[in-house]
Amino acid sequence: MEDNVMTLLKKGEKGLKSIIFSRMIIIIILFIINLLILLSIFGWFSNFIPHIFGTTVVFTVIMIIYLINSNMNSSAKITWLILILVMPVFGSLFYFYSLSEVGHRTIKKRLSYILKATDEKLEKDTETLNSLKKMDPNAASLAHYVNTTGCFPLYSHTNVTYFPLGEKKLEVLLEKLKEAKEFIFLEYFIVEEGQMWGKILNILSSKAKEGVEVRVMYDGTCELSTLPHNYPEKLEKLGIKCKVFAPLTPFVSTYYNYRDHRKILVIDNKYAFNGGVNLADEYINVKEKHGHWKDTAIMLEGEAVSSFTLMFLQMWNIDEKDMIYDKYLAKTYRYDTHGFIMPYGDYPLDSEKVGQNVYIDILNSANDYVYIMSPYLILDDEMENALKFASRRGIDVRIILPGIPDKVAPYSLAKTHYKALMDAGVQIYEYTPGFVHAKIFLSDNIKAVVGTINLDYRSLYHHFECATFMYDTECIKDIISDFHLTFKKCHRVTYDDIKKEKLSIKIMGRLLKAVAPLM
């Protein structure tokens, strides 16, 4: 079977332009409407201005009291307070629009039911947890916490392979896909036709003809720019089952809320791939978008694969009447390896911020160092304080960020955190060759997290995410090596660099910080 590139789209056939869905565009439109209405009021109802002004003040005070007493993150509260103070009526309408979960309420209700119904689908081995507790009580406590948030057991008997680049992942992935006998499940945030997806699709098509059950699910944001609305129909003709998670409708969907940002690929409950790599050519450096694309992924072989199989099925079954799990979880594999592995998900359906809490726990329990890779750095107070506190207590905290950004807005926002973090001793590095899309935490040569969770509000608060926590696994030495090699390709940011930063970036960063939770 050759790795030929399959395409289903004609040249230029892609999705809609994302600008019509942009929250920033909505904010600008609302601001303009708000201003025009205010000017009209002054012209039409000049005799009633004192009454209108008084009503607006009362309404604004009520909204401020409501916000202050909400359970919202403090940084988000400040953002909404600013919007409501600047444009009381339309700021309030936008706030309730965001909370309304338009287009997502059914998904939220259904998925909440599914998560509860599958909480005991995988056995949580107390012996494995006790073994970790003897080695590291702090790590065991973290595993216990994650276990309480969902069906996320701690495993051993799982081999983990680390890929320092997307193209390295693709090489192995293509070979493992060819081995599939029973099923292949794919769940990705971005799918775009090209060499990467074309090679994968060619194998998926062949496997479907052989009788292998193939399912593909991608996030609705792909319809903005990479795939047309009817793409699932094209895959169905190949024998591939396909679903779009939360398709978008302009101005109707609360676009940034509850996006499926996960990257999961499972084969026969034997192999699972996770990490930052989406299915598009820039992720394997075939197409250059922002210089060299630095991304990472891992492959699990063994018991822990079941967690990713279950995670996929939970999302797939949102609109299914017959929810089948046991058939796909029945056959498991064991490997004679040491260390502990815990795949986990973070769902924006409750008050638990699992992704952020895992990161903060690693920072708080570190004894020597914490190394981080992230494409974005849009922090709330809690995350920023955790980074600074770790550094101030003597931990070597280093963060690798892009040298060439993919978007100016998040890049300028990241810069606003540099000085405060550096004042606390945090070292910030920028990847000179290009863009970093990896999401990794590494600590003390023994702990690591590789997954989809960025250091920004979207990942930590609004998106469905997943990651793999590892303790004393063989592949950690490869992650350590990759960090040290990557540091050599980075420029360490200095105070002089901050002073010389472009004025436009400084101004944009400070202005956007007021609405950072909406970015």
Short mmCIF file of N, CA and C in Angstrom, two decimals, residues 27-117:
data_model
loop_
_atom_site.label_atom_id
_atom_site.label_comp_id
_atom_site.label_asym_id
_atom_site.label_seq_id
_atom_site.Cartn_x
_atom_site.Cartn_y
_atom_site.Cartn_z
N ILE A 27 -17.48 42.71 18.67
CA ILE A 27 -17.26 43.78 19.64
C ILE A 27 -17.22 45.14 18.96
N ILE A 28 -16.49 45.21 17.84
CA ILE A 28 -16.38 46.47 17.11
C ILE A 28 -17.74 46.92 16.59
N ILE A 29 -18.51 45.96 16.03
CA ILE A 29 -19.83 46.30 15.51
C ILE A 29 -20.74 46.80 16.63
N LEU A 30 -20.72 46.10 17.76
CA LEU A 30 -21.54 46.51 18.90
C LEU A 30 -21.15 47.89 19.41
N PHE A 31 -19.85 48.16 19.42
CA PHE A 31 -19.37 49.47 19.88
C PHE A 31 -19.87 50.58 18.95
N ILE A 32 -19.78 50.32 17.64
CA ILE A 32 -20.24 51.33 16.66
C ILE A 32 -21.75 51.55 16.80
N ILE A 33 -22.51 50.45 16.92
CA ILE A 33 -23.96 50.58 17.08
C ILE A 33 -24.28 51.34 18.36
N ASN A 34 -23.55 50.99 19.42
CA ASN A 34 -23.76 51.66 20.71
C ASN A 34 -23.53 53.16 20.58
N LEU A 35 -22.44 53.54 19.88
CA LEU A 35 -22.10 54.95 19.70
C LEU A 35 -23.16 55.66 18.86
N LEU A 36 -23.61 55.03 17.78
CA LEU A 36 -24.62 55.63 16.91
C LEU A 36 -25.94 55.84 17.64
N ILE A 37 -26.32 54.84 18.44
CA ILE A 37 -27.58 54.96 19.19
C ILE A 37 -27.47 56.07 20.23
N LEU A 38 -26.32 56.18 20.89
CA LEU A 38 -26.14 57.24 21.89
C LEU A 38 -26.25 58.62 21.23
N LEU A 39 -25.62 58.76 20.05
CA LEU A 39 -25.68 60.03 19.33
C LEU A 39 -27.12 60.33 18.90
N SER A 40 -27.83 59.26 18.48
CA SER A 40 -29.23 59.45 18.08
C SER A 40 -30.09 59.87 19.26
N ILE A 41 -29.82 59.25 20.41
CA ILE A 41 -30.58 59.59 21.61
C ILE A 41 -30.40 61.06 21.97
N PHE A 42 -29.15 61.53 21.89
CA PHE A 42 -28.89 62.94 22.19
C PHE A 42 -29.66 63.86 21.23
N GLY A 43 -29.80 63.42 19.97
CA GLY A 43 -30.49 64.26 18.99
C GLY A 43 -32.00 64.18 19.09
N TRP A 44 -32.52 62.96 19.34
CA TRP A 44 -33.97 62.76 19.31
C TRP A 44 -34.65 63.00 20.66
N PHE A 45 -33.96 62.67 21.72
CA PHE A 45 -34.60 62.72 23.04
C PHE A 45 -33.83 63.63 24.00
N SER A 46 -33.44 64.80 23.48
CA SER A 46 -32.62 65.71 24.30
C SER A 46 -33.34 66.14 25.58
N ASN A 47 -34.66 66.18 25.53
CA ASN A 47 -35.42 66.61 26.72
C ASN A 47 -35.45 65.53 27.81
N PHE A 48 -35.13 64.28 27.41
CA PHE A 48 -35.21 63.18 28.38
C PHE A 48 -33.84 62.63 28.76
N ILE A 49 -32.79 63.34 28.37
CA ILE A 49 -31.43 62.85 28.63
C ILE A 49 -31.18 62.58 30.11
N PRO A 50 -31.61 63.46 31.04
CA PRO A 50 -31.38 63.15 32.47
C PRO A 50 -32.02 61.82 32.89
N HIS A 51 -33.24 61.52 32.37
CA HIS A 51 -33.90 60.27 32.73
C HIS A 51 -33.16 59.07 32.14
N ILE A 52 -32.75 59.23 30.87
CA ILE A 52 -32.02 58.15 30.20
C ILE A 52 -30.69 57.90 30.90
N PHE A 53 -30.01 59.00 31.23
CA PHE A 53 -28.72 58.87 31.91
C PHE A 53 -28.90 58.17 33.25
N GLY A 54 -29.92 58.57 34.00
CA GLY A 54 -30.16 57.96 35.31
C GLY A 54 -30.48 56.48 35.21
N THR A 55 -31.31 56.11 34.21
CA THR A 55 -31.65 54.70 34.00
C THR A 55 -30.41 53.89 33.63
N THR A 56 -29.56 54.48 32.78
CA THR A 56 -28.34 53.79 32.36
C THR A 56 -27.40 53.56 33.55
N VAL A 57 -27.28 54.57 34.41
CA VAL A 57 -26.42 54.45 35.60
C VAL A 57 -26.93 53.33 36.50
N VAL A 58 -28.23 53.31 36.75
CA VAL A 58 -28.81 52.26 37.61
C VAL A 58 -28.58 50.88 36.99
N PHE A 59 -28.83 50.77 35.69
CA PHE A 59 -28.63 49.50 35.00
C PHE A 59 -27.17 49.05 35.09
N THR A 60 -26.25 49.99 34.89
CA THR A 60 -24.83 49.67 34.95
C THR A 60 -24.43 49.20 36.35
N VAL A 61 -24.92 49.88 37.38
CA VAL A 61 -24.61 49.48 38.77
C VAL A 61 -25.12 48.07 39.04
N ILE A 62 -26.33 47.76 38.57
CA ILE A 62 -26.89 46.41 38.77
C ILE A 62 -26.01 45.36 38.10
N MET A 63 -25.56 45.65 36.88
CA MET A 63 -24.70 44.71 36.16
C MET A 63 -23.36 44.53 36.86
N ILE A 64 -22.79 45.61 37.39
CA ILE A 64 -21.51 45.53 38.09
C ILE A 64 -21.64 44.66 39.34
N ILE A 65 -22.72 44.87 40.10
CA ILE A 65 -22.95 44.05 41.31
C ILE A 65 -23.13 42.59 40.93
N TYR A 66 -23.85 42.35 39.83
CA TYR A 66 -24.08 40.98 39.36
C TYR A 66 -22.75 40.31 39.01
N LEU A 67 -21.90 41.03 38.28
CA LEU A 67 -20.61 40.48 37.86
C LEU A 67 -19.70 40.20 39.06
N ILE A 68 -19.63 41.14 39.98
CA ILE A 68 -18.76 40.99 41.14
C ILE A 68 -19.12 39.75 41.95
N ASN A 69 -20.41 39.43 42.00
CA ASN A 69 -20.87 38.28 42.78
C ASN A 69 -20.94 36.99 41.98
N SER A 70 -20.51 37.02 40.73
CA SER A 70 -20.50 35.80 39.92
C SER A 70 -19.27 34.96 40.25
N ASN A 71 -19.27 33.72 39.75
CA ASN A 71 -18.14 32.81 39.99
C ASN A 71 -17.05 32.94 38.93
N MET A 72 -17.12 33.97 38.14
CA MET A 72 -16.18 34.16 37.04
C MET A 72 -14.77 34.45 37.54
N ASN A 73 -13.78 34.03 36.74
CA ASN A 73 -12.39 34.37 37.01
C ASN A 73 -12.22 35.88 37.10
N SER A 74 -11.35 36.33 38.03
CA SER A 74 -11.22 37.77 38.29
C SER A 74 -10.77 38.55 37.07
N SER A 75 -9.88 37.98 36.26
CA SER A 75 -9.42 38.67 35.06
C SER A 75 -10.57 38.86 34.08
N ALA A 76 -11.42 37.83 33.95
CA ALA A 76 -12.58 37.93 33.06
C ALA A 76 -13.58 38.96 33.58
N LYS A 77 -13.73 39.03 34.91
CA LYS A 77 -14.63 40.03 35.49
C LYS A 77 -14.20 41.44 35.10
N ILE A 78 -12.90 41.70 35.18
CA ILE A 78 -12.39 43.03 34.82
C ILE A 78 -12.72 43.36 33.37
N THR A 79 -12.53 42.37 32.48
CA THR A 79 -12.82 42.58 31.06
C THR A 79 -14.28 42.95 30.85
N TRP A 80 -15.18 42.18 31.45
CA TRP A 80 -16.60 42.45 31.27
C TRP A 80 -17.01 43.77 31.92
N LEU A 81 -16.40 44.10 33.04
CA LEU A 81 -16.70 45.38 33.69
C LEU A 81 -16.33 46.55 32.78
N ILE A 82 -15.16 46.44 32.13
CA ILE A 82 -14.73 47.49 31.21
C ILE A 82 -15.71 47.63 30.05
N LEU A 83 -16.09 46.48 29.44
CA LEU A 83 -17.03 46.53 28.31
C LEU A 83 -18.36 47.14 28.71
N ILE A 84 -18.86 46.77 29.89
CA ILE A 84 -20.16 47.28 30.32
C ILE A 84 -20.09 48.76 30.69
N LEU A 85 -18.96 49.18 31.25
CA LEU A 85 -18.81 50.60 31.57
C LEU A 85 -18.69 51.44 30.30
N VAL A 86 -18.02 50.91 29.29
CA VAL A 86 -17.83 51.66 28.03
C VAL A 86 -19.13 51.70 27.24
N MET A 87 -19.83 50.58 27.16
CA MET A 87 -21.11 50.52 26.43
C MET A 87 -22.08 49.68 27.24
N PRO A 88 -22.76 50.29 28.19
CA PRO A 88 -23.59 49.58 29.17
C PRO A 88 -24.60 48.62 28.55
N VAL A 89 -25.43 49.10 27.64
CA VAL A 89 -26.50 48.26 27.11
C VAL A 89 -25.95 47.13 26.25
N PHE A 90 -25.14 47.49 25.27
CA PHE A 90 -24.67 46.47 24.35
C PHE A 90 -23.56 45.61 24.97
N GLY A 91 -22.82 46.15 25.91
CA GLY A 91 -21.85 45.33 26.64
C GLY A 91 -22.57 44.25 27.43
N SER A 92 -23.69 44.62 28.03
CA SER A 92 -24.49 43.66 28.79
C SER A 92 -25.10 42.62 27.88
N LEU A 93 -25.61 43.06 26.72
CA LEU A 93 -26.19 42.12 25.77
C LEU A 93 -25.14 41.12 25.27
N PHE A 94 -23.93 41.61 25.00
CA PHE A 94 -22.85 40.74 24.55
C PHE A 94 -22.47 39.75 25.64
N TYR A 95 -22.49 40.21 26.88
CA TYR A 95 -22.18 39.34 28.02
C TYR A 95 -23.18 38.19 28.10
N PHE A 96 -24.46 38.51 28.02
CA PHE A 96 -25.48 37.47 28.12
C PHE A 96 -25.49 36.59 26.87
N TYR A 97 -25.12 37.18 25.73
CA TYR A 97 -24.97 36.39 24.51
C TYR A 97 -23.89 35.33 24.70
N SER A 98 -22.77 35.74 25.31
CA SER A 98 -21.66 34.81 25.54
C SER A 98 -22.05 33.71 26.49
N LEU A 99 -22.83 34.06 27.53
CA LEU A 99 -23.25 33.07 28.52
C LEU A 99 -24.40 32.19 28.03
N SER A 100 -25.06 32.62 26.99
CA SER A 100 -26.26 31.93 26.54
C SER A 100 -25.99 30.55 25.97
N GLU A 101 -24.72 30.32 25.52
CA GLU A 101 -24.34 29.04 24.93
C GLU A 101 -25.23 28.69 23.74
N VAL A 102 -25.57 29.72 22.95
CA VAL A 102 -26.38 29.49 21.76
C VAL A 102 -25.66 28.50 20.85
N GLY A 103 -26.36 27.50 20.41
CA GLY A 103 -25.76 26.49 19.55
C GLY A 103 -25.00 25.43 20.32
N HIS A 104 -24.87 25.57 21.65
CA HIS A 104 -24.07 24.62 22.42
C HIS A 104 -24.81 24.05 23.63
N ARG A 105 -25.99 24.58 23.92
CA ARG A 105 -26.68 24.13 25.13
C ARG A 105 -27.03 22.64 25.06
N THR A 106 -27.48 22.19 23.88
CA THR A 106 -27.82 20.77 23.73
C THR A 106 -26.58 19.91 23.90
N ILE A 107 -25.46 20.36 23.30
CA ILE A 107 -24.21 19.62 23.42
C ILE A 107 -23.78 19.53 24.88
N LYS A 108 -23.87 20.64 25.59
CA LYS A 108 -23.46 20.67 26.99
C LYS A 108 -24.29 19.71 27.82
N LYS A 109 -25.60 19.74 27.64
CA LYS A 109 -26.49 18.87 28.41
C LYS A 109 -26.23 17.41 28.11
N ARG A 110 -26.10 17.10 26.83
CA ARG A 110 -25.90 15.71 26.42
C ARG A 110 -24.55 15.18 26.89
N LEU A 111 -23.50 15.97 26.71
CA LEU A 111 -22.18 15.51 27.08
C LEU A 111 -22.04 15.36 28.60
N SER A 112 -22.68 16.23 29.34
CA SER A 112 -22.66 16.11 30.80
C SER A 112 -23.26 14.76 31.22
N TYR A 113 -24.34 14.38 30.55
CA TYR A 113 -24.97 13.09 30.83
C TYR A 113 -24.02 11.94 30.48
N ILE A 114 -23.37 12.04 29.31
CA ILE A 114 -22.47 10.97 28.86
C ILE A 114 -21.29 10.81 29.81
N LEU A 115 -20.71 11.91 30.25
CA LEU A 115 -19.56 11.84 31.15
C LEU A 115 -19.93 11.15 32.46
N LYS A 116 -21.10 11.45 32.97
CA LYS A 116 -21.54 10.80 34.21
C LYS A 116 -21.81 9.31 33.98
N ALA A 117 -22.41 9.00 32.83
CA ALA A 117 -22.77 7.61 32.53
C ALA A 117 -21.55 6.73 32.29
#
